[in-house]
Amino acid sequence: YVDEIACIGCTFCADVARGTFYMDEQAGRARVFNQGGDEPDVIQEAIDTCPVNCITYVDLEDLQILESEREGQVI
């Protein structure tokens, strides 16, 4: 999960784990588009490159809550 409010749009995660993260052009922030789209070690490397630590693993229940809270949010 990427906390888009905290994300600074550095592109590091999307550059490292291209099968998992992408940069939302409209918001200029990273998003996860395919959980598990890369090998776990590549995903962890992408997480580790984040300079503001805005990427975390969350379970499905928490993800659904976070996504619903994000609806209508303007970044």
mmCIF file of N, CA and C in Angstrom, residues 17 20 36-45 57:
data_model
loop_
_atom_site.group_PDB
_atom_site.id
_atom_site.type_symbol
_atom_site.label_atom_id
_atom_site.label_comp_id
_atom_site.label_asym_id
_atom_site.label_seq_id
_atom_site.Cartn_x
_atom_site.Cartn_y
_atom_site.Cartn_z
ATOM 1 N N ALA A 17 10.465 -1.897 -9.115
ATOM 2 C CA ALA A 17 9.475 -2.978 -9.216
ATOM 3 C C ALA A 17 8.382 -2.570 -10.201
ATOM 4 N N THR A 20 4.817 -4.048 -10.195
ATOM 5 C CA THR A 20 3.996 -3.849 -9.005
ATOM 6 C C THR A 20 3.530 -2.407 -8.850
ATOM 7 N N GLY A 36 2.177 -8.362 -5.812
ATOM 8 C CA GLY A 36 2.889 -9.576 -6.177
ATOM 9 C C GLY A 36 3.297 -9.599 -7.632
ATOM 10 N N GLY A 37 3.343 -8.447 -8.275
ATOM 11 C CA GLY A 37 3.716 -8.370 -9.682
ATOM 12 C C GLY A 37 5.198 -8.586 -9.929
ATOM 13 N N ASP A 38 5.978 -8.562 -8.860
ATOM 14 C CA ASP A 38 7.415 -8.817 -8.940
ATOM 15 C C ASP A 38 7.774 -9.827 -7.850
ATOM 16 N N GLU A 39 8.974 -10.339 -7.913
ATOM 17 C CA GLU A 39 9.458 -11.251 -6.879
ATOM 18 C C GLU A 39 9.479 -10.510 -5.538
ATOM 19 N N PRO A 40 9.225 -11.217 -4.439
ATOM 20 C CA PRO A 40 9.200 -10.567 -3.129
ATOM 21 C C PRO A 40 10.453 -9.757 -2.797
ATOM 22 N N ASP A 41 11.622 -10.234 -3.192
ATOM 23 C CA ASP A 41 12.846 -9.485 -2.893
ATOM 24 C C ASP A 41 12.920 -8.190 -3.698
ATOM 25 N N VAL A 42 12.360 -8.176 -4.885
ATOM 26 C CA VAL A 42 12.332 -6.961 -5.706
ATOM 27 C C VAL A 42 11.345 -5.957 -5.101
ATOM 28 N N ILE A 43 10.204 -6.449 -4.654
ATOM 29 C CA ILE A 43 9.234 -5.566 -4.012
ATOM 30 C C ILE A 43 9.828 -4.958 -2.749
ATOM 31 N N GLN A 44 10.527 -5.787 -1.967
ATOM 32 C CA GLN A 44 11.145 -5.270 -0.746
ATOM 33 C C GLN A 44 12.218 -4.240 -1.077
ATOM 34 N N GLU A 45 12.980 -4.471 -2.128
ATOM 35 C CA GLU A 45 13.983 -3.488 -2.548
ATOM 36 C C GLU A 45 13.313 -2.166 -2.922
ATOM 37 N N TYR A 57 3.262 -3.071 3.757
ATOM 38 C CA TYR A 57 2.453 -4.252 3.516
ATOM 39 C C TYR A 57 1.217 -4.141 4.388
#
